[in-house]
Amino acid sequence: MSLAKIRVVLADGQPALREGLRSAFERAGDVLVVAEAEDKAALLQALEMHQPDALLIETSLPGMRLADLIPGLRMGQPRLRILVSVLDSEL
């Protein structure tokens, strides 16, 4: 019996980070990256098109504030799991 892979959208403004995460998920084998987004517009398009199980989003994604975005995502896709990545050089 094979379990379905977790379908994920990666949202980060840095291509190198998205590439590294995609590579790590591919090696793990139980996560399928269905789309990547570099800004808010690309993210909203990817979410609508792919209807993923989860979103991995970085706090400084260009063109948005998480506090404004997340409530709308939760209303539109209540089953979407949202994981927030905080990359801050001062932490």
CSV table of N, CA and C in Angstrom, one decimal:
chain,number,residue,atom,x,y,z
A,1,MET,N,0.8,-1.2,0.0
A,1,MET,CA,0.0,0.0,0.0
A,1,MET,C,0.9,1.2,0.0
A,2,SER,N,0.6,2.1,-0.9
A,2,SER,CA,1.4,3.3,-1.1
A,2,SER,C,0.6,4.6,-0.6
A,3,LEU,N,1.2,5.3,0.3
A,3,LEU,CA,0.6,6.6,0.7
A,3,LEU,C,0.8,7.7,-0.3
A,4,ALA,N,-0.2,8.5,-0.4
A,4,ALA,CA,-0.1,9.7,-1.3
A,4,ALA,C,1.0,10.7,-0.8
A,5,LYS,N,1.7,11.3,-1.7
A,5,LYS,CA,2.6,12.3,-1.3
A,5,LYS,C,1.9,13.6,-0.8
A,6,ILE,N,2.6,14.3,0.0
A,6,ILE,CA,2.1,15.6,0.5
A,6,ILE,C,2.4,16.6,-0.6
A,7,ARG,N,1.4,17.3,-1.1
A,7,ARG,CA,1.6,18.3,-2.2
A,7,ARG,C,1.8,19.6,-1.6
A,8,VAL,N,3.0,20.2,-1.9
A,8,VAL,CA,3.5,21.5,-1.3
A,8,VAL,C,3.8,22.6,-2.3
A,9,VAL,N,3.4,23.8,-2.0
A,9,VAL,CA,3.9,25.0,-2.7
A,9,VAL,C,5.0,25.6,-1.8
A,10,LEU,N,6.1,26.0,-2.5
A,10,LEU,CA,7.2,26.7,-1.8
A,10,LEU,C,7.1,28.1,-2.2
A,11,ALA,N,7.1,29.0,-1.2
A,11,ALA,CA,7.0,30.5,-1.5
A,11,ALA,C,8.2,31.2,-0.7
A,12,ASP,N,9.1,31.6,-1.5
A,12,ASP,CA,10.3,32.3,-1.0
A,12,ASP,C,10.9,33.1,-2.1
A,13,GLY,N,11.3,34.3,-1.8
A,13,GLY,CA,11.9,35.3,-2.7
A,13,GLY,C,13.3,34.9,-3.2
A,14,GLN,N,13.9,33.9,-2.6
A,14,GLN,CA,15.3,33.5,-3.0
A,14,GLN,C,15.3,32.2,-3.7
A,15,PRO,N,15.6,32.2,-5.0
A,15,PRO,CA,15.6,31.0,-5.8
A,15,PRO,C,16.5,29.9,-5.3
A,16,ALA,N,17.6,30.3,-4.7
A,16,ALA,CA,18.5,29.2,-4.2
A,16,ALA,C,17.9,28.5,-3.0
A,17,LEU,N,17.2,29.2,-2.2
A,17,LEU,CA,16.5,28.5,-1.1
A,17,LEU,C,15.4,27.6,-1.5
A,18,ARG,N,14.6,28.1,-2.5
A,18,ARG,CA,13.5,27.2,-3.1
A,18,ARG,C,14.1,26.0,-3.7
A,19,GLU,N,15.2,26.1,-4.4
A,19,GLU,CA,15.9,25.0,-5.1
A,19,GLU,C,16.4,24.0,-4.0
A,20,GLY,N,17.0,24.5,-2.9
A,20,GLY,CA,17.5,23.6,-1.9
A,20,GLY,C,16.4,22.9,-1.2
A,21,LEU,N,15.3,23.6,-0.9
A,21,LEU,CA,14.1,22.9,-0.3
A,21,LEU,C,13.5,21.8,-1.2
A,22,ARG,N,13.4,22.2,-2.5
A,22,ARG,CA,12.8,21.2,-3.4
A,22,ARG,C,13.7,20.0,-3.5
A,23,SER,N,15.0,20.2,-3.5
A,23,SER,CA,15.9,19.1,-3.6
A,23,SER,C,15.8,18.2,-2.3
A,24,ALA,N,15.7,18.8,-1.2
A,24,ALA,CA,15.6,18.0,0.1
A,24,ALA,C,14.3,17.3,0.1
A,25,PHE,N,13.2,17.9,-0.3
A,25,PHE,CA,11.9,17.2,-0.3
A,25,PHE,C,11.9,16.0,-1.3
A,26,GLU,N,12.5,16.2,-2.5
A,26,GLU,CA,12.6,15.1,-3.5
A,26,GLU,C,13.4,13.9,-2.9
A,27,ARG,N,14.5,14.2,-2.2
A,27,ARG,CA,15.3,13.1,-1.6
A,27,ARG,C,14.5,12.4,-0.5
A,28,ALA,N,13.6,13.1,0.2
A,28,ALA,CA,12.9,12.5,1.3
A,28,ALA,C,11.8,11.6,0.7
A,29,GLY,N,11.3,11.9,-0.5
A,29,GLY,CA,10.4,11.0,-1.2
A,29,GLY,C,8.9,11.1,-0.8
A,30,ASP,N,8.5,11.7,0.3
A,30,ASP,CA,7.1,11.7,0.7
A,30,ASP,C,6.4,13.1,0.5
A,31,VAL,N,7.2,14.0,-0.1
A,31,VAL,CA,6.7,15.3,-0.4
A,31,VAL,C,6.9,15.6,-1.9
A,32,LEU,N,5.8,16.1,-2.5
A,32,LEU,CA,5.9,16.5,-3.9
A,32,LEU,C,5.7,18.0,-4.0
A,33,VAL,N,6.7,18.7,-4.5
A,33,VAL,CA,6.6,20.2,-4.7
A,33,VAL,C,5.9,20.4,-6.0
A,34,VAL,N,4.7,20.9,-5.9
A,34,VAL,CA,3.9,21.1,-7.1
A,34,VAL,C,4.1,22.5,-7.7
A,35,ALA,N,4.6,23.5,-7.0
A,35,ALA,CA,4.9,24.8,-7.5
A,35,ALA,C,5.8,25.6,-6.6
A,36,GLU,N,6.4,26.6,-7.2
A,36,GLU,CA,7.2,27.5,-6.4
A,36,GLU,C,6.7,28.9,-6.7
A,37,ALA,N,6.9,29.8,-5.8
A,37,ALA,CA,6.4,31.2,-5.9
A,37,ALA,C,7.5,32.1,-5.4
A,38,GLU,N,7.8,33.2,-6.2
A,38,GLU,CA,8.8,34.2,-5.7
A,38,GLU,C,8.1,35.5,-5.2
A,39,ASP,N,6.8,35.6,-5.3
A,39,ASP,CA,6.1,36.8,-4.8
A,39,ASP,C,4.6,36.5,-4.6
A,40,LYS,N,3.9,37.5,-4.1
A,40,LYS,CA,2.5,37.2,-3.8
A,40,LYS,C,1.7,36.8,-5.0
A,41,ALA,N,1.8,37.5,-6.1
A,41,ALA,CA,1.0,37.1,-7.3
A,41,ALA,C,1.3,35.7,-7.7
A,42,ALA,N,2.5,35.3,-7.8
A,42,ALA,CA,2.8,33.9,-8.2
A,42,ALA,C,2.3,32.9,-7.1
A,43,LEU,N,2.3,33.3,-5.9
A,43,LEU,CA,1.8,32.4,-4.8
A,43,LEU,C,0.3,32.2,-5.0
A,44,LEU,N,-0.4,33.3,-5.1
A,44,LEU,CA,-1.9,33.1,-5.3
A,44,LEU,C,-2.3,32.3,-6.5
A,45,GLN,N,-1.6,32.5,-7.6
A,45,GLN,CA,-1.8,31.7,-8.8
A,45,GLN,C,-1.5,30.2,-8.6
A,46,ALA,N,-0.4,29.9,-7.9
A,46,ALA,CA,0.0,28.6,-7.6
A,46,ALA,C,-1.0,27.9,-6.7
A,47,LEU,N,-1.5,28.6,-5.7
A,47,LEU,CA,-2.4,28.0,-4.8
A,47,LEU,C,-3.7,27.7,-5.5
A,48,GLU,N,-4.2,28.6,-6.3
A,48,GLU,CA,-5.5,28.3,-7.0
A,48,GLU,C,-5.3,27.2,-8.0
A,49,MET,N,-4.2,27.2,-8.7
A,49,MET,CA,-4.0,26.2,-9.8
A,49,MET,C,-3.8,24.8,-9.2
A,50,HIS,N,-3.0,24.6,-8.1
A,50,HIS,CA,-2.6,23.3,-7.7
A,50,HIS,C,-3.3,22.8,-6.5
A,51,GLN,N,-4.0,23.7,-5.7
A,51,GLN,CA,-4.8,23.2,-4.5
A,51,GLN,C,-3.9,22.3,-3.7
A,52,PRO,N,-2.8,22.8,-3.2
A,52,PRO,CA,-1.8,21.9,-2.4
A,52,PRO,C,-2.4,21.5,-1.0
A,53,ASP,N,-1.7,20.6,-0.4
A,53,ASP,CA,-2.0,20.2,1.0
A,53,ASP,C,-1.3,21.2,1.9
A,54,ALA,N,-0.2,21.7,1.5
A,54,ALA,CA,0.6,22.5,2.4
A,54,ALA,C,1.3,23.7,1.7
A,55,LEU,N,1.6,24.7,2.4
A,55,LEU,CA,2.3,25.9,1.9
A,55,LEU,C,3.5,26.1,2.8
A,56,LEU,N,4.7,26.2,2.3
A,56,LEU,CA,5.8,26.6,3.1
A,56,LEU,C,6.2,28.0,2.6
A,57,ILE,N,6.0,29.0,3.5
A,57,ILE,CA,6.2,30.4,3.1
A,57,ILE,C,7.2,31.1,4.0
A,58,GLU,N,8.0,31.9,3.4
A,58,GLU,CA,9.0,32.7,4.1
A,58,GLU,C,8.4,34.1,4.5
A,59,THR,N,8.7,34.6,5.6
A,59,THR,CA,8.1,35.8,6.1
A,59,THR,C,8.3,37.0,5.3
A,60,SER,N,9.4,37.1,4.6
A,60,SER,CA,9.7,38.3,3.8
A,60,SER,C,9.4,38.2,2.3
A,61,LEU,N,8.5,37.3,2.0
A,61,LEU,CA,8.1,37.2,0.6
A,61,LEU,C,7.7,38.5,0.0
A,62,PRO,N,8.3,38.9,-1.2
A,62,PRO,CA,8.0,40.2,-1.7
A,62,PRO,C,6.5,40.4,-2.0
A,63,GLY,N,6.0,41.6,-1.8
A,63,GLY,CA,4.6,42.0,-2.2
A,63,GLY,C,3.5,41.6,-1.2
A,64,MET,N,3.9,41.3,0.0
A,64,MET,CA,2.8,40.9,0.9
A,64,MET,C,3.2,41.0,2.4
A,65,ARG,N,2.2,41.0,3.2
A,65,ARG,CA,2.3,40.9,4.7
A,65,ARG,C,1.6,39.7,5.1
A,66,LEU,N,2.3,38.8,5.8
A,66,LEU,CA,1.6,37.5,6.2
A,66,LEU,C,0.4,37.7,7.0
A,67,ALA,N,0.4,38.8,7.9
A,67,ALA,CA,-0.8,39.0,8.7
A,67,ALA,C,-2.0,39.3,7.9
A,68,ASP,N,-1.8,39.9,6.7
A,68,ASP,CA,-3.0,40.2,5.8
A,68,ASP,C,-3.3,39.0,5.0
A,69,LEU,N,-2.3,38.2,4.6
A,69,LEU,CA,-2.5,37.1,3.6
A,69,LEU,C,-3.1,35.8,4.3
A,70,ILE,N,-2.6,35.4,5.4
A,70,ILE,CA,-3.0,34.1,6.0
A,70,ILE,C,-4.5,34.0,6.3
A,71,PRO,N,-5.1,35.0,6.9
A,71,PRO,CA,-6.6,34.8,7.1
A,71,PRO,C,-7.4,34.5,5.8
A,72,GLY,N,-7.0,35.2,4.7
A,72,GLY,CA,-7.7,35.0,3.4
A,72,GLY,C,-7.4,33.6,2.9
A,73,LEU,N,-6.2,33.1,3.0
A,73,LEU,CA,-5.9,31.8,2.6
A,73,LEU,C,-6.7,30.7,3.4
A,74,ARG,N,-6.8,30.9,4.7
A,74,ARG,CA,-7.5,30.0,5.5
A,74,ARG,C,-9.0,29.9,5.2
A,75,MET,N,-9.5,31.1,4.8
A,75,MET,CA,-11.0,31.1,4.4
A,75,MET,C,-11.2,30.4,3.1
A,76,GLY,N,-10.3,30.7,2.1
A,76,GLY,CA,-10.4,30.1,0.8
A,76,GLY,C,-10.0,28.7,0.7
A,77,GLN,N,-9.1,28.2,1.5
A,77,GLN,CA,-8.6,26.8,1.5
A,77,GLN,C,-8.5,26.3,2.9
A,78,PRO,N,-9.6,26.0,3.6
A,78,PRO,CA,-9.5,25.7,5.0
A,78,PRO,C,-8.6,24.5,5.4
A,79,ARG,N,-8.4,23.6,4.4
A,79,ARG,CA,-7.6,22.4,4.7
A,79,ARG,C,-6.1,22.6,4.4
A,80,LEU,N,-5.8,23.8,3.9
A,80,LEU,CA,-4.4,24.1,3.6
A,80,LEU,C,-3.6,24.2,4.9
A,81,ARG,N,-2.5,23.5,5.0
A,81,ARG,CA,-1.6,23.6,6.2
A,81,ARG,C,-0.5,24.7,5.8
A,82,ILE,N,-0.3,25.6,6.7
A,82,ILE,CA,0.6,26.7,6.4
A,82,ILE,C,1.8,26.7,7.3
A,83,LEU,N,3.0,26.5,6.8
A,83,LEU,CA,4.2,26.5,7.6
A,83,LEU,C,5.0,27.8,7.3
A,84,VAL,N,5.3,28.6,8.3
A,84,VAL,CA,6.0,29.8,8.1
A,84,VAL,C,7.5,29.7,8.4
A,85,SER,N,8.3,30.1,7.5
A,85,SER,CA,9.8,30.1,7.7
A,85,SER,C,10.3,31.5,8.1
A,86,VAL,N,11.0,31.6,9.1
A,86,VAL,CA,11.6,32.9,9.5
A,86,VAL,C,13.1,32.8,9.4
A,87,LEU,N,13.6,33.6,8.4
A,87,LEU,CA,15.0,33.7,8.2
A,87,LEU,C,15.4,35.1,8.5
A,88,ASP,N,16.1,35.3,9.7
A,88,ASP,CA,16.4,36.6,10.1
A,88,ASP,C,17.9,36.5,10.6
A,89,SER,N,18.7,37.3,10.0
A,89,SER,CA,20.2,37.3,10.4
A,89,SER,C,20.4,37.8,11.8
A,90,GLU,N,19.4,38.5,12.4
A,90,GLU,CA,19.6,39.0,13.8
A,90,GLU,C,19.1,38.0,14.9
A,91,LEU,N,18.5,36.9,14.5
A,91,LEU,CA,18.1,36.0,15.5
A,91,LEU,C,19.2,35.1,16.0
